[in-house]
Amino acid sequence: MDIERRLADLGLDLPPAMSSPPGTAIPFSWVRVIGDRALVSGHGAVDPDGAPSGPFGPVPSGVSLEQAQASARRATLAVLASLQVALGDLDRISAWVVVNGFVNADPGYARTTLVMNPCSELLLELFGPDAGSHARTAIGVAALPFDLPVVISAEVALHP
Amino acid sequence: MDIERRLADLGLDLPPAMSSPPGTAIPFSWVRVIGDRALVSGHGAVDPDGAPSGPFGPVPSGVSLEQAQASARRATLAVLASLQVALGDLDRISAWVVVNGFVNADPGYARTTLVMNPCSELLLELFGPDAGSHARTAIGVAALPFDLPVVISAEVALHP
Amino acid sequence: MDIERRLADLGLDLPPAMSSPPGTAIPFSWVRVIGDRALVSGHGAVDPDGAPSGPFGPVPSGVSLEQAQASARRATLAVLASLQVALGDLDRISAWVVVNGFVNADPGYARTTLVMNPCSELLLELFGPDAGSHARTAIGVAALPFDLPVVISAEVALHP
């Protein structure tokens, strides 16, 4: 695999890796590497200047399904940016393990799986059907940091 | 252990293993096996024809505590069905590790642990107190796929 | 490390380890040890008599940000109390891996990371910047057991 070339082939730029959100000290790690596992903190969409990126709000009253899907895809790029910085090279990832999708949702919004599909599809496209596959849970939550529409956390396995 | 015999002794039939929900391509794995771990995606109750199974809605305004508990038990059977297909044999499970219960709940509903107890009790009944025990978190969420009352994800450990 | 001495140096007392919440049988483990990993069930703040500890309710309509932060810190002490009982000695922890913060939040409450910071800061203070660091997700949920303001689950790595 050469994930960075695949990103380029798809015309995708990674955003800046997350640092401290504005006004917040960060007493945790965006990526925690333990043995052959890397655990990824919850990430949302990030602007080119590193700030949380809108549109903001719950789906569907604040953002549309399509906007939430775009936010999920951009959150996935933010996850990849943090992994690239933490691992040095995205090719160190041997397999995706779990992806957790937290969707800022109005009560009873029943389409949270659709919101998360662009995340899963991008991982499959970049890493292929074996390494890119993952267990997934997509739930609708009452509130997310910065009122982001989608936050994604994950676990990946690393080559020894 | 012979989990399939215990299921039969208890008069329990597993539902069909999850495939694509109606109208949704599935870009993830219902069960992801990585080394001696199997990670299970979020599952809800499943009908005999493989469709998400009602009653639907949040507890307590849409479904009662008892209905949500029945949905949690049926979601557990769906988890077992997916594990059986992915592993070939449920006896490959050496231990349950974590169970995450997501309860479709009205704001402030304080009895999410009670909703999830039938899931935990079934696992203990089937796998015994050592292998069946697990860490658990039971939270109330704003929205779940298909407006299911309960979605359950999990991790199990496998015999080498 | 000598975590218990650091707790004493900071003037911190651990609450009693969780047993069954009032009126509820507990069909799960507060801490599940699997190989060199320990998985911690969702814990909230605990009173000296072992009962769930108030104030209760969502942030900000039921409790203030400051009250929720205090509850997060006390939930962290409850996690440590359960780990101490399960492991015998907190020095068996080689590293924190993941911390999941579930904040009982009004819809759209955008400061869930601030609620969870006292948890992360306490872990860093006790275990130091290497062992104490962790991946983290902080989400706002619709409902938590006993209407607690904060519930925290975690995974730690253990010395062999």
mmCIF file of N, CA, C and O in Angstrom, chain C residues 27-74:
data_model
loop_
_atom_site.group_PDB
_atom_site.id
_atom_site.type_symbol
_atom_site.label_atom_id
_atom_site.label_comp_id
_atom_site.label_asym_id
_atom_site.label_seq_id
_atom_site.Cartn_x
_atom_site.Cartn_y
_atom_site.Cartn_z
ATOM 1 N N PRO C 27 -25.084 -7.881 36.604
ATOM 2 C CA PRO C 27 -24.657 -9.042 35.823
ATOM 3 C C PRO C 27 -23.457 -8.728 34.935
ATOM 4 O O PRO C 27 -23.326 -9.305 33.859
ATOM 5 N N PHE C 28 -22.602 -7.834 35.376
ATOM 6 C CA PHE C 28 -21.387 -7.521 34.607
ATOM 7 C C PHE C 28 -20.267 -7.261 35.605
ATOM 8 O O PHE C 28 -20.475 -7.307 36.818
ATOM 9 N N SER C 29 -19.062 -6.986 35.085
ATOM 10 C CA SER C 29 -17.904 -6.730 35.943
ATOM 11 C C SER C 29 -17.555 -5.253 35.901
ATOM 12 O O SER C 29 -17.508 -4.662 34.825
ATOM 13 N N TRP C 30 -17.272 -4.673 37.043
ATOM 14 C CA TRP C 30 -16.839 -3.272 37.025
ATOM 15 C C TRP C 30 -15.497 -3.134 36.332
ATOM 16 O O TRP C 30 -15.226 -2.121 35.692
ATOM 17 N N VAL C 31 -14.651 -4.152 36.472
ATOM 18 C CA VAL C 31 -13.373 -4.191 35.751
ATOM 19 C C VAL C 31 -13.201 -5.591 35.187
ATOM 20 O O VAL C 31 -13.368 -6.581 35.909
ATOM 21 N N ARG C 32 -12.863 -5.676 33.917
ATOM 22 C CA ARG C 32 -12.659 -6.961 33.257
ATOM 23 C C ARG C 32 -11.192 -7.035 32.837
ATOM 24 O O ARG C 32 -10.736 -6.217 32.018
ATOM 25 N N VAL C 33 -10.465 -8.000 33.402
ATOM 26 C CA VAL C 33 -9.056 -8.160 33.059
ATOM 27 C C VAL C 33 -8.924 -9.282 32.037
ATOM 28 O O VAL C 33 -9.397 -10.402 32.258
ATOM 29 N N ILE C 34 -8.326 -8.961 30.892
ATOM 30 C CA ILE C 34 -8.107 -9.929 29.813
ATOM 31 C C ILE C 34 -6.653 -9.785 29.391
ATOM 32 O O ILE C 34 -6.275 -8.792 28.765
ATOM 33 N N GLY C 35 -5.832 -10.748 29.741
ATOM 34 C CA GLY C 35 -4.410 -10.651 29.403
ATOM 35 C C GLY C 35 -3.800 -9.426 30.052
ATOM 36 O O GLY C 35 -3.971 -9.205 31.260
ATOM 37 N N ASP C 36 -3.138 -8.604 29.255
ATOM 38 C CA ASP C 36 -2.489 -7.408 29.802
ATOM 39 C C ASP C 36 -3.342 -6.161 29.628
ATOM 40 O O ASP C 36 -2.816 -5.046 29.597
ATOM 41 N N ARG C 37 -4.665 -6.371 29.507
ATOM 42 C CA ARG C 37 -5.584 -5.244 29.395
ATOM 43 C C ARG C 37 -6.608 -5.314 30.514
ATOM 44 O O ARG C 37 -7.046 -6.397 30.892
ATOM 45 N N ALA C 38 -7.006 -4.156 31.016
ATOM 46 C CA ALA C 38 -8.151 -4.094 31.923
ATOM 47 C C ALA C 38 -9.158 -3.108 31.352
ATOM 48 O O ALA C 38 -8.814 -1.967 31.038
ATOM 49 N N LEU C 39 -10.379 -3.605 31.201
ATOM 50 C CA LEU C 39 -11.480 -2.798 30.673
ATOM 51 C C LEU C 39 -12.359 -2.378 31.838
ATOM 52 O O LEU C 39 -12.734 -3.220 32.656
ATOM 53 N N VAL C 40 -12.694 -1.103 31.897
ATOM 54 C CA VAL C 40 -13.430 -0.548 33.019
ATOM 55 C C VAL C 40 -14.830 -0.145 32.568
ATOM 56 O O VAL C 40 -14.978 0.635 31.624
ATOM 57 N N SER C 41 -15.838 -0.673 33.259
ATOM 58 C CA SER C 41 -17.230 -0.315 32.966
ATOM 59 C C SER C 41 -17.477 1.161 33.255
ATOM 60 O O SER C 41 -16.693 1.817 33.948
ATOM 61 N N GLY C 42 -18.583 1.667 32.756
ATOM 62 C CA GLY C 42 -18.955 3.048 33.029
ATOM 63 C C GLY C 42 -19.153 3.294 34.519
ATOM 64 O O GLY C 42 -19.904 2.567 35.180
ATOM 65 N N HIS C 43 -18.469 4.306 35.036
ATOM 66 C CA HIS C 43 -18.545 4.689 36.446
ATOM 67 C C HIS C 43 -18.980 6.148 36.556
ATOM 68 O O HIS C 43 -18.503 6.988 35.784
ATOM 69 N N GLY C 44 -19.809 6.424 37.542
ATOM 70 C CA GLY C 44 -20.120 7.793 37.907
ATOM 71 C C GLY C 44 -19.557 8.115 39.280
ATOM 72 O O GLY C 44 -18.914 7.271 39.914
ATOM 73 N N ALA C 45 -19.815 9.342 39.726
ATOM 74 C CA ALA C 45 -19.385 9.754 41.063
ATOM 75 C C ALA C 45 -20.073 8.900 42.122
ATOM 76 O O ALA C 45 -21.247 8.549 41.977
ATOM 77 N N VAL C 46 -19.324 8.568 43.178
ATOM 78 C CA VAL C 46 -19.806 7.679 44.232
ATOM 79 C C VAL C 46 -19.662 8.371 45.586
ATOM 80 O O VAL C 46 -18.623 8.981 45.862
ATOM 81 N N ASP C 47 -20.709 8.245 46.398
ATOM 82 C CA ASP C 47 -20.664 8.775 47.763
ATOM 83 C C ASP C 47 -19.819 7.881 48.671
ATOM 84 O O ASP C 47 -19.566 6.721 48.332
ATOM 85 N N PRO C 48 -19.399 8.402 49.826
ATOM 86 C CA PRO C 48 -18.627 7.572 50.762
ATOM 87 C C PRO C 48 -19.361 6.294 51.187
ATOM 88 O O PRO C 48 -18.720 5.304 51.554
ATOM 89 N N ASP C 49 -20.683 6.289 51.111
ATOM 90 C CA ASP C 49 -21.428 5.068 51.458
ATOM 91 C C ASP C 49 -21.647 4.157 50.249
ATOM 92 O O ASP C 49 -22.354 3.152 50.354
ATOM 93 N N GLY C 50 -21.072 4.493 49.105
ATOM 94 C CA GLY C 50 -21.146 3.621 47.941
ATOM 95 C C GLY C 50 -22.300 3.892 47.005
ATOM 96 O O GLY C 50 -22.421 3.232 45.967
ATOM 97 N N ALA C 51 -23.127 4.850 47.300
ATOM 98 C CA ALA C 51 -24.284 5.159 46.444
ATOM 99 C C ALA C 51 -23.893 6.184 45.373
ATOM 100 O O ALA C 51 -22.967 6.972 45.567
ATOM 101 N N PRO C 52 -24.600 6.168 44.237
ATOM 102 C CA PRO C 52 -24.373 7.208 43.229
ATOM 103 C C PRO C 52 -24.521 8.587 43.872
ATOM 104 O O PRO C 52 -25.429 8.814 44.668
ATOM 105 N N SER C 53 -23.632 9.495 43.498
ATOM 106 C CA SER C 53 -23.514 10.765 44.196
ATOM 107 C C SER C 53 -23.959 11.929 43.338
ATOM 108 O O SER C 53 -23.529 12.065 42.188
ATOM 109 N N GLY C 54 -24.796 12.784 43.913
ATOM 110 C CA GLY C 54 -25.256 13.980 43.239
ATOM 111 C C GLY C 54 -24.241 15.093 43.328
ATOM 112 O O GLY C 54 -23.179 14.908 43.923
ATOM 113 N N PRO C 55 -24.547 16.263 42.734
ATOM 114 C CA PRO C 55 -25.825 16.594 42.127
ATOM 115 C C PRO C 55 -26.070 15.812 40.840
ATOM 116 O O PRO C 55 -25.136 15.369 40.184
ATOM 117 N N PHE C 56 -27.367 15.670 40.517
ATOM 118 C CA PHE C 56 -27.779 14.896 39.348
ATOM 119 C C PHE C 56 -28.387 15.817 38.287
ATOM 120 O O PHE C 56 -28.866 16.904 38.596
ATOM 121 N N GLY C 57 -28.398 15.317 37.062
ATOM 122 C CA GLY C 57 -29.073 16.043 35.996
ATOM 123 C C GLY C 57 -28.127 16.433 34.881
ATOM 124 O O GLY C 57 -26.911 16.242 34.975
ATOM 125 N N PRO C 58 -28.701 16.959 33.801
ATOM 126 C CA PRO C 58 -27.889 17.333 32.641
ATOM 127 C C PRO C 58 -27.227 18.693 32.827
ATOM 128 O O PRO C 58 -27.719 19.538 33.575
ATOM 129 N N VAL C 59 -26.123 18.867 32.119
ATOM 130 C CA VAL C 59 -25.438 20.144 32.082
ATOM 131 C C VAL C 59 -25.901 20.880 30.828
ATOM 132 O O VAL C 59 -26.017 20.270 29.778
ATOM 133 N N PRO C 60 -26.237 22.148 30.851
ATOM 134 C CA PRO C 60 -26.197 23.052 31.995
ATOM 135 C C PRO C 60 -27.529 23.261 32.707
ATOM 136 O O PRO C 60 -27.557 23.964 33.697
ATOM 137 N N SER C 61 -28.628 22.635 32.235
ATOM 138 C CA SER C 61 -29.926 22.979 32.839
ATOM 139 C C SER C 61 -30.086 22.403 34.242
ATOM 140 O O SER C 61 -30.785 22.974 35.075
ATOM 141 N N GLY C 62 -29.439 21.238 34.510
ATOM 142 C CA GLY C 62 -29.603 20.605 35.820
ATOM 143 C C GLY C 62 -28.415 20.819 36.732
ATOM 144 O O GLY C 62 -28.576 20.964 37.952
ATOM 145 N N VAL C 63 -27.244 20.802 36.161
ATOM 146 C CA VAL C 63 -26.022 21.081 36.929
ATOM 147 C C VAL C 63 -25.178 22.056 36.109
ATOM 148 O O VAL C 63 -25.284 22.115 34.876
ATOM 149 N N SER C 64 -24.325 22.808 36.782
ATOM 150 C CA SER C 64 -23.457 23.763 36.090
ATOM 151 C C SER C 64 -22.244 23.059 35.494
ATOM 152 O O SER C 64 -21.951 21.899 35.834
ATOM 153 N N LEU C 65 -21.526 23.753 34.631
ATOM 154 C CA LEU C 65 -20.269 23.220 34.100
ATOM 155 C C LEU C 65 -19.340 22.834 35.252
ATOM 156 O O LEU C 65 -18.734 21.750 35.238
ATOM 157 N N GLU C 66 -19.241 23.693 36.258
ATOM 158 C CA GLU C 66 -18.327 23.425 37.366
ATOM 159 C C GLU C 66 -18.773 22.187 38.147
ATOM 160 O O GLU C 66 -17.947 21.377 38.581
ATOM 161 N N GLN C 67 -20.065 22.024 38.333
ATOM 162 C CA GLN C 67 -20.566 20.827 39.023
ATOM 163 C C GLN C 67 -20.312 19.573 38.195
ATOM 164 O O GLN C 67 -19.970 18.520 38.734
ATOM 165 N N ALA C 68 -20.481 19.670 36.896
ATOM 166 C CA ALA C 68 -20.222 18.511 36.031
ATOM 167 C C ALA C 68 -18.739 18.154 36.052
ATOM 168 O O ALA C 68 -18.368 16.974 36.058
ATOM 169 N N GLN C 69 -17.879 19.179 36.053
ATOM 170 C CA GLN C 69 -16.433 18.915 36.125
ATOM 171 C C GLN C 69 -16.076 18.217 37.440
ATOM 172 O O GLN C 69 -15.260 17.285 37.456
ATOM 173 N N ALA C 70 -16.693 18.654 38.542
ATOM 174 C CA ALA C 70 -16.429 17.995 39.829
ATOM 175 C C ALA C 70 -16.915 16.552 39.794
ATOM 176 O O ALA C 70 -16.265 15.646 40.338
ATOM 177 N N SER C 71 -18.047 16.324 39.136
ATOM 178 C CA SER C 71 -18.575 14.963 39.023
ATOM 179 C C SER C 71 -17.638 14.088 38.173
ATOM 180 O O SER C 71 -17.422 12.904 38.479
ATOM 181 N N ALA C 72 -17.067 14.668 37.117
ATOM 182 C CA ALA C 72 -16.120 13.920 36.281
ATOM 183 C C ALA C 72 -14.887 13.525 37.093
ATOM 184 O O ALA C 72 -14.374 12.406 36.970
ATOM 185 N N ARG C 73 -14.412 14.453 37.909
ATOM 186 C CA ARG C 73 -13.245 14.152 38.743
ATOM 187 C C ARG C 73 -13.571 13.049 39.751
ATOM 188 O O ARG C 73 -12.778 12.128 39.967
ATOM 189 N N ARG C 74 -14.764 13.108 40.316
ATOM 190 C CA ARG C 74 -15.146 12.082 41.293
ATOM 191 C C ARG C 74 -15.420 10.744 40.602
ATOM 192 O O ARG C 74 -15.173 9.682 41.182
#
